[in-house]
CSV table of C-alpha atoms and ligand atoms in Angstrom, one decimal:
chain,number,residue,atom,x,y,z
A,53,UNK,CA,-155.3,196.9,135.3
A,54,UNK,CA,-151.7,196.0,135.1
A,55,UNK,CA,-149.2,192.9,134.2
A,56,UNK,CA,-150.0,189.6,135.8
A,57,UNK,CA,-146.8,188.2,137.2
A,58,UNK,CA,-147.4,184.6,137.8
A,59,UNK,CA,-144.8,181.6,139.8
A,60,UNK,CA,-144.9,179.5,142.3
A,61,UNK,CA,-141.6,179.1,145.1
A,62,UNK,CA,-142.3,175.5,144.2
A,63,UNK,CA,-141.0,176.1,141.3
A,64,UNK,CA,-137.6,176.2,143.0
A,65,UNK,CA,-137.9,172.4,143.9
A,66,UNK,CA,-137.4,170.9,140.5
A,67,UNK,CA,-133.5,171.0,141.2
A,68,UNK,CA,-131.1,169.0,138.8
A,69,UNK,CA,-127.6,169.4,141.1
A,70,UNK,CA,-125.6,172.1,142.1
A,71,UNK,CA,-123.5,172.0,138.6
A,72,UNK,CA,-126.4,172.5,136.6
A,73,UNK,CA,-127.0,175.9,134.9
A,74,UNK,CA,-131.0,175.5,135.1
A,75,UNK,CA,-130.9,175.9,139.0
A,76,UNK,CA,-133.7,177.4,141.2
A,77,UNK,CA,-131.0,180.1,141.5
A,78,UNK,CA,-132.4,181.1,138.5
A,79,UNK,CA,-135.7,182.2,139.6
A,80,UNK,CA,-134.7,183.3,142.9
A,81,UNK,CA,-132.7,186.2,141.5
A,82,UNK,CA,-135.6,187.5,139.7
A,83,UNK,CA,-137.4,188.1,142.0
A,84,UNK,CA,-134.9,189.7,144.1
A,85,UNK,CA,-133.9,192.2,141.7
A,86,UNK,CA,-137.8,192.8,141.1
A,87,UNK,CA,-138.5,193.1,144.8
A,88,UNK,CA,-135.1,195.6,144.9
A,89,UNK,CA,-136.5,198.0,142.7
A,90,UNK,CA,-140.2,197.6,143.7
A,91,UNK,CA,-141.5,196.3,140.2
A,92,UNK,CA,-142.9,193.2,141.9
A,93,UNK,CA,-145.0,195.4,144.0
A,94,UNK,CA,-146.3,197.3,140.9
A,95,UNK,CA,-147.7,194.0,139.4
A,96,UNK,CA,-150.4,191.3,139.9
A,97,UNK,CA,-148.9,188.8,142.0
A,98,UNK,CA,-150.5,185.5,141.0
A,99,UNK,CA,-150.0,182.2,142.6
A,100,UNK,CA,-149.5,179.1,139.7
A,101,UNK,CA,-152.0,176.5,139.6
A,102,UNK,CA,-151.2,173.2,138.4
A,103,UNK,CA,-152.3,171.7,135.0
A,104,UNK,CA,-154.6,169.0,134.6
A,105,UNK,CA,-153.6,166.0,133.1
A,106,UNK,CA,-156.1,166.7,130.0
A,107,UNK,CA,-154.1,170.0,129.4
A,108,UNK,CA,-151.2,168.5,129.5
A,109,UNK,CA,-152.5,166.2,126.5
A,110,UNK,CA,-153.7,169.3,124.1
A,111,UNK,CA,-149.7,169.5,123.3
A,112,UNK,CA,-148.5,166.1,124.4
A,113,UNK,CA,-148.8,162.4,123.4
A,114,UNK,CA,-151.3,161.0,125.7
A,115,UNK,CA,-148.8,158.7,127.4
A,116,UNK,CA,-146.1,161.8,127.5
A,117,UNK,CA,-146.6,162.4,131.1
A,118,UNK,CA,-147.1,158.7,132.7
A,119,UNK,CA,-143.9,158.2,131.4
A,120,UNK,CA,-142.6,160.8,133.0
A,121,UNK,CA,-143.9,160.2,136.1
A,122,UNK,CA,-143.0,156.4,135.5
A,123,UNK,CA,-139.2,157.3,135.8
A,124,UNK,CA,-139.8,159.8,138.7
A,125,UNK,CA,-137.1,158.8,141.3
A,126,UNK,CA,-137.6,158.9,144.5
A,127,UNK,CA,-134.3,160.4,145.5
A,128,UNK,CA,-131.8,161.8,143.9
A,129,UNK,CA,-131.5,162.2,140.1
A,130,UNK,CA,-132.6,160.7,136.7
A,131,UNK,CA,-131.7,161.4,133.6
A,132,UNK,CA,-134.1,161.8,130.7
A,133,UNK,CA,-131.6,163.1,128.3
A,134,UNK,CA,-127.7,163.9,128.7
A,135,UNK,CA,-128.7,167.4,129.8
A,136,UNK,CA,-132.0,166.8,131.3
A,137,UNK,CA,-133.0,165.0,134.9
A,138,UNK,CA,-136.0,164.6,137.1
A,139,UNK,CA,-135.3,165.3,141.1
A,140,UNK,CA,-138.7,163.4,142.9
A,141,UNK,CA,-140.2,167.1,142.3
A,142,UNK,CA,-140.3,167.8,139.1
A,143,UNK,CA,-143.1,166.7,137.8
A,144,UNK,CA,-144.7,168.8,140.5
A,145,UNK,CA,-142.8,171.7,139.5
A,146,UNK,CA,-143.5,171.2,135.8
A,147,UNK,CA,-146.9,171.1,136.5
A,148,UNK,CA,-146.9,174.3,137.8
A,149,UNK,CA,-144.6,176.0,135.1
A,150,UNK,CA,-147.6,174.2,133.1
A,151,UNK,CA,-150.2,175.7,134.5
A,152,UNK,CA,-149.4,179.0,135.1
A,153,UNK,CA,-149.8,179.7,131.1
A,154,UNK,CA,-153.3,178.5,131.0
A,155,UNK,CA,-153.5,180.9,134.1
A,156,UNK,CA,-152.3,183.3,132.2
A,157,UNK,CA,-154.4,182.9,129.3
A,158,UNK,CA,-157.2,182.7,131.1
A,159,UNK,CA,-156.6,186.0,133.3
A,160,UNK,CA,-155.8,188.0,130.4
A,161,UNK,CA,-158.7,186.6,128.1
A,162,UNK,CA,-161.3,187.3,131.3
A,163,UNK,CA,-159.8,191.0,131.5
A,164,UNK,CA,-158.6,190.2,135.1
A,165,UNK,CA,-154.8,191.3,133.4
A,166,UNK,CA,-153.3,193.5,131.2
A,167,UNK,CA,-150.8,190.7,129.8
A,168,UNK,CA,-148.9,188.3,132.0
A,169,UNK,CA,-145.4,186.9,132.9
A,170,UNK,CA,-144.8,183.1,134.2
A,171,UNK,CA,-141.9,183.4,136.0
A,172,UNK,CA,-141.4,179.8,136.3
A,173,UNK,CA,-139.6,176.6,135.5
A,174,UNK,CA,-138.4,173.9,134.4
A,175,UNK,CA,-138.8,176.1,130.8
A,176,UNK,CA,-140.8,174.2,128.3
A,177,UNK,CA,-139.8,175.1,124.3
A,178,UNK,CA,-137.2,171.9,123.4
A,179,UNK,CA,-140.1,169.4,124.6
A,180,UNK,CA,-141.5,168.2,121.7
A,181,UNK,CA,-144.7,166.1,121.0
A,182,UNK,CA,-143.4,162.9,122.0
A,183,UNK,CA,-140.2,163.3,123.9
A,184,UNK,CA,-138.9,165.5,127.0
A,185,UNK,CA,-135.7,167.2,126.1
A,186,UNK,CA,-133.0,170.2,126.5
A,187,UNK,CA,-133.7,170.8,130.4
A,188,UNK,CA,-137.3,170.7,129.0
A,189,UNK,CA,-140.5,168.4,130.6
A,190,UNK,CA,-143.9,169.6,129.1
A,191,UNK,CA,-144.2,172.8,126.9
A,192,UNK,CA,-145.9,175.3,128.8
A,193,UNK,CA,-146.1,177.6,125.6
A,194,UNK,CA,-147.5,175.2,123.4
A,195,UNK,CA,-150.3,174.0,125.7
A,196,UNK,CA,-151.0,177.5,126.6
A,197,UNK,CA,-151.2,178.6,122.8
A,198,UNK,CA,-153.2,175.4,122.4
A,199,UNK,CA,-156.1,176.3,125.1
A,200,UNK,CA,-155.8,180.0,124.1
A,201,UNK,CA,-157.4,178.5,121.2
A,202,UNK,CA,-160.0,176.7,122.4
A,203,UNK,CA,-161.6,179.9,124.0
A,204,UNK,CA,-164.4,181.8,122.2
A,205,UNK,CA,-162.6,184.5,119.8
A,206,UNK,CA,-159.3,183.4,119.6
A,207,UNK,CA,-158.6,181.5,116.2
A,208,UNK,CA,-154.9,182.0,115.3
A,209,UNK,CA,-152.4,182.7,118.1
A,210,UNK,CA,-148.5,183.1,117.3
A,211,UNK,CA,-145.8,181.9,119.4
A,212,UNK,CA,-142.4,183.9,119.1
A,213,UNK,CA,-139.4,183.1,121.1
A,214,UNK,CA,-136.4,185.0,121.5
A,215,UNK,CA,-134.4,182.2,123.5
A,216,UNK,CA,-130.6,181.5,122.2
A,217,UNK,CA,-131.7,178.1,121.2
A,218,UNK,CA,-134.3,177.1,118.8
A,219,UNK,CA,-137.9,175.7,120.0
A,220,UNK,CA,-137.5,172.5,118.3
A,221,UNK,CA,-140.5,171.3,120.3
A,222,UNK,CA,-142.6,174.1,119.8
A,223,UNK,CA,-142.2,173.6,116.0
A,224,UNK,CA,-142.6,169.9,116.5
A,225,UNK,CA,-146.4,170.7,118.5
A,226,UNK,CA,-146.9,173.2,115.6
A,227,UNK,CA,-145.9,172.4,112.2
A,228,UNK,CA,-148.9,170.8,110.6
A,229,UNK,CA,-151.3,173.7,112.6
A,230,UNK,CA,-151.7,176.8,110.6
A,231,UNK,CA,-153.3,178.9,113.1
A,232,UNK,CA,-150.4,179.0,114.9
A,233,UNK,CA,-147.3,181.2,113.5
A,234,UNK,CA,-144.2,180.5,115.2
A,235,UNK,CA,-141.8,182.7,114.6
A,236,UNK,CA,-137.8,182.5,116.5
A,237,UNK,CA,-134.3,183.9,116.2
A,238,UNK,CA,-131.7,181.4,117.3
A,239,UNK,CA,-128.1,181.0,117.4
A,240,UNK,CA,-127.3,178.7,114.3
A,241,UNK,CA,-125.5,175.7,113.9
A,242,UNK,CA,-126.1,175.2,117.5
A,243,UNK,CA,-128.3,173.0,120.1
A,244,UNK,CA,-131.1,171.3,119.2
A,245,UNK,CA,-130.8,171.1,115.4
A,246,UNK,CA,-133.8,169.1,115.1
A,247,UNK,CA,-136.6,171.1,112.5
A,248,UNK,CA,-134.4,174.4,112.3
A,249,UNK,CA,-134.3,173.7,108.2
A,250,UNK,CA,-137.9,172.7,108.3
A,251,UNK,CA,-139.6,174.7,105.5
A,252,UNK,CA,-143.9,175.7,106.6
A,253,UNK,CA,-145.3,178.6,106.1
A,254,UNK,CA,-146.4,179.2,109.4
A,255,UNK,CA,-142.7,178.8,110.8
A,256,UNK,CA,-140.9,181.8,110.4
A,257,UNK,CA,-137.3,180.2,111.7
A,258,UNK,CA,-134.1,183.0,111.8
A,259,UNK,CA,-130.8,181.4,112.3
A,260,UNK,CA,-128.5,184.0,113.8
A,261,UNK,CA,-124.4,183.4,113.1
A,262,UNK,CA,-122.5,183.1,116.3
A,263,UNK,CA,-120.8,186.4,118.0
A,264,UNK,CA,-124.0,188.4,115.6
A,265,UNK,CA,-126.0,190.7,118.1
A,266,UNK,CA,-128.3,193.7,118.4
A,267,UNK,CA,-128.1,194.7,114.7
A,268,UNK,CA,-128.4,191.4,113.2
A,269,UNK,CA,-131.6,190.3,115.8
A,270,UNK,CA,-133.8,193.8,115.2
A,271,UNK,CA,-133.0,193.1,111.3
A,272,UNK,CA,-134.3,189.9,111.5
A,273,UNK,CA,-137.5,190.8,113.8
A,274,UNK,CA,-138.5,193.8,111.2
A,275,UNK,CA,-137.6,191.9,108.5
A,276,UNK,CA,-139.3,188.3,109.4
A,277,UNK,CA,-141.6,188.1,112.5
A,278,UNK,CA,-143.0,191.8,111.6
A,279,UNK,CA,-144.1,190.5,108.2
A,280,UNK,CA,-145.3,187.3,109.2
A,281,UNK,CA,-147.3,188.8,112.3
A,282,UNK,CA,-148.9,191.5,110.1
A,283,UNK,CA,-150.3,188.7,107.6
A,284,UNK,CA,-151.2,185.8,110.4
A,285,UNK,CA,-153.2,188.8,112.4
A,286,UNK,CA,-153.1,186.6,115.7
A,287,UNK,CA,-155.9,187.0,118.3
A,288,UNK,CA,-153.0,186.2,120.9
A,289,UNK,CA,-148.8,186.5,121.2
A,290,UNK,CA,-147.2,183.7,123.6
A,291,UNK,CA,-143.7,184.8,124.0
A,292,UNK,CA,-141.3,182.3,124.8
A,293,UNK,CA,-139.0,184.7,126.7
A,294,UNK,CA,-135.5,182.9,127.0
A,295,UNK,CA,-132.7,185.7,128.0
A,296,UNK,CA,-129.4,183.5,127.0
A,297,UNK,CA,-128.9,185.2,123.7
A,298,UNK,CA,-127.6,187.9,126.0
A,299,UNK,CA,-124.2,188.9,126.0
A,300,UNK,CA,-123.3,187.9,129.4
A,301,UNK,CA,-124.9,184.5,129.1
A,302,UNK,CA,-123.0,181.5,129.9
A,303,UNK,CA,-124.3,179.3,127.2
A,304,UNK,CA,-124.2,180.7,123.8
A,305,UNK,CA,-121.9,183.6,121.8
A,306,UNK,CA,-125.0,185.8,120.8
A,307,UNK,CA,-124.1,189.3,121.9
A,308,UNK,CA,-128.0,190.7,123.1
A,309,UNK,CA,-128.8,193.0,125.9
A,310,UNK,CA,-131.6,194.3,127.9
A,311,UNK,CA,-132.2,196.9,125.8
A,312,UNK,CA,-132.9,194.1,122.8
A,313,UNK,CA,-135.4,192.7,125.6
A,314,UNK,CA,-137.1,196.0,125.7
A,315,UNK,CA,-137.1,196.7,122.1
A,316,UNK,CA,-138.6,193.4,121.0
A,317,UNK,CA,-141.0,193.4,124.1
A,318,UNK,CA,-142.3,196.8,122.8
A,319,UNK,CA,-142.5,195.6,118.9
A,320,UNK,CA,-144.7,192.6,120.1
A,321,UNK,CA,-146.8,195.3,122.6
A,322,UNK,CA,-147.3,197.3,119.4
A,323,UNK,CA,-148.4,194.6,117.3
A,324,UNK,CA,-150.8,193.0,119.8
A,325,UNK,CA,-152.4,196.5,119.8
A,326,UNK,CA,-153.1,196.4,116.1
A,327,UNK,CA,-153.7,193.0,115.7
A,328,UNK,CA,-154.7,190.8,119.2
A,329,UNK,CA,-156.8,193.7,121.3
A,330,UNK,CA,-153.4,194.2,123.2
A,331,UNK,CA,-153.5,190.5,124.6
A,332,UNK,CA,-150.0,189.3,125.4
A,333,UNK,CA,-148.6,186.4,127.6
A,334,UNK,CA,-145.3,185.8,128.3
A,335,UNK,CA,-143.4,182.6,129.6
A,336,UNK,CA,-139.9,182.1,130.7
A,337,UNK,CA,-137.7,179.7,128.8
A,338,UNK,CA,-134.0,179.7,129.3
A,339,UNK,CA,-131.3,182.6,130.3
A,340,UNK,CA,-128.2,180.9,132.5
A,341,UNK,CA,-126.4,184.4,134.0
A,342,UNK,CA,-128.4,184.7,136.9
A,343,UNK,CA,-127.3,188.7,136.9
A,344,UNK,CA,-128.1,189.4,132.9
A,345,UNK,CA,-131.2,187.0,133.0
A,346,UNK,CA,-132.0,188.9,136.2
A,347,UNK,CA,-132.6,192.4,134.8
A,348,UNK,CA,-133.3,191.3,131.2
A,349,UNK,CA,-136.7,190.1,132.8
A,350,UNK,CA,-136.8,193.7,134.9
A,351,UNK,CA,-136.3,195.5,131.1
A,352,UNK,CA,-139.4,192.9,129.4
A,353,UNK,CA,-141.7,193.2,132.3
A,354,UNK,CA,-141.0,197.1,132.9
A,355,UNK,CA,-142.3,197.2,128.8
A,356,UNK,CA,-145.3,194.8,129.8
A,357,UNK,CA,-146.8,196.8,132.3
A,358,UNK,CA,-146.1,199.9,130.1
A,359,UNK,CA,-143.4,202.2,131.9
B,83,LIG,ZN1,-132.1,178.5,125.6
């Protein structure tokens, strides 16, 4: 039994223009470097699945996604947000990125997996509640931490997520839901600033200082998340896996590399063996260097499926 690897090339179609740094380009070099050094062919290649309308509703406001769909256009672009549009496929590709957590969750819960990685997108942590946002449609992490929960066995899950940018939307689904422990590192003052002061016990928030980088992130995981983790005793981790704290990345001035990725992957394998009977899924948020986000998957997957 090995790592699930779970996308769909529709995924691809969700396409917001050629200037925009959350481009199918993206996923396209993942897989190429995972095809060039014959990882891919190591791991449980899984087809996504869409989500049903229901799922979508265990994170969202029930009229979250007919809005969406309401300003779907039928060529071209439309913005939600300053940063954020919907192409006409979108919503199809979000509903994939959707559904291949509950996938996930249900292949590793079923033993079918050893853990899991949706390689997917549009990513899903800034969408809150209420509201799309930050290149953000539905929040695959947080529906797939919500149905985790609904399974027999699982009652607290915990949601970490390494992304540069806070998971304002996952804190937003979470904060008044103690099972779940959310626990983040991000780059700080910086984009979203929406609950990165918010005070719960369950959210375990670590601002990071611009230009800070390996020293400062491994402090912060040992000295917050590890703590936190150790107390919650989750039946599941969701990892939120955004690679654009990485040094290379476009987007932010956090200096991280793959070997961060494979440190932090092994730290969360570790604690899932103590504490969630080694269940792990993993979902891919942001990471805008296609060349850095490329192999700083290779490092988290090649930790996943236990080389
Ligand atoms: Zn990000």
């Amino acid at each position: 039994m090995t790592t699930a690897y779970i996308t769909h090339d529709d995924c691809c179609l969700h396409n917001m223009g050629p200037e925009h740094p959350e481009s199918p380009v993206r996923l396209q070099a993942i897989r190429k470097v995972l095809g060039r050094t014959g990882l891919l062919d190591e791991l449980q290649q899984q087809t996504s699945v869409h989500i049903l309308p229901d799922q979508i509703q265990l994170a969202h406001a029930n009229l979250h996604q007919k809005r969406l769909e309401l300003k779907l256009p039928e060529s071209g672009v439309v913005y939600t947000d300053e940063d954020t549009a919907l192409c006409p496929d979108s919503l199809h590709a979000a509903s994939l990125a959707a559904g291949s957590g509950i996938l996930a969750v249900n292949r590793v819960l079923a033993g079918h997996s050893k853990n899991a990685f949706c390689a997917v997108r549009p990513p899903g942590h800034h969408a809150e509640h209420n509201i799309p946002m930050g290149f953000c449609f539905y929040n695959n992490i947080a529906i797939a931490a919500i149905h985790a929960l609904q399974q027999p066995g699982i009652n607290r899950v915990a949601v970490v997520d390494f992304d540069v940018h806070h998971g304002n939307g996952t804190v937003d689904i979470f904060k008044d839901r103690p099972e779940v422990l959310v626990c983040s590192t991000f780059q700080h003052p910086f984009y979203p600033e929406r609950y990165s002061e918010i005070l719960r016990d369950n959210i375990i928030n670590c601002p990071m200082d611009a230009h800070s980088g390996s020293l400062e992130f491994r402090n912060l995981v040992e000295g917050r998340w590890l703590p936190a983790l150790q107390q919650h005793k989750p039946d599941m981790i969701l990892i939120s896996a955004g690679f654009d704290a990485h040094a290379e990345d476009p987007m932010a001035d956090i200096n991280l590399g793959e070997e961060d990725y494979r440190w932090v992957t092994q730290m969360l394998l570790d604690t899932a063996r103590t504490y969630s009977d080694n269940r792990v899924i993993s979902m891919l948020e942001g990471g805008y260097n296609p060349v850095s986000l490329a192999f700083s998957v290779q490092a988290h997957i090649e930790v996943l499926a236990g080389h």
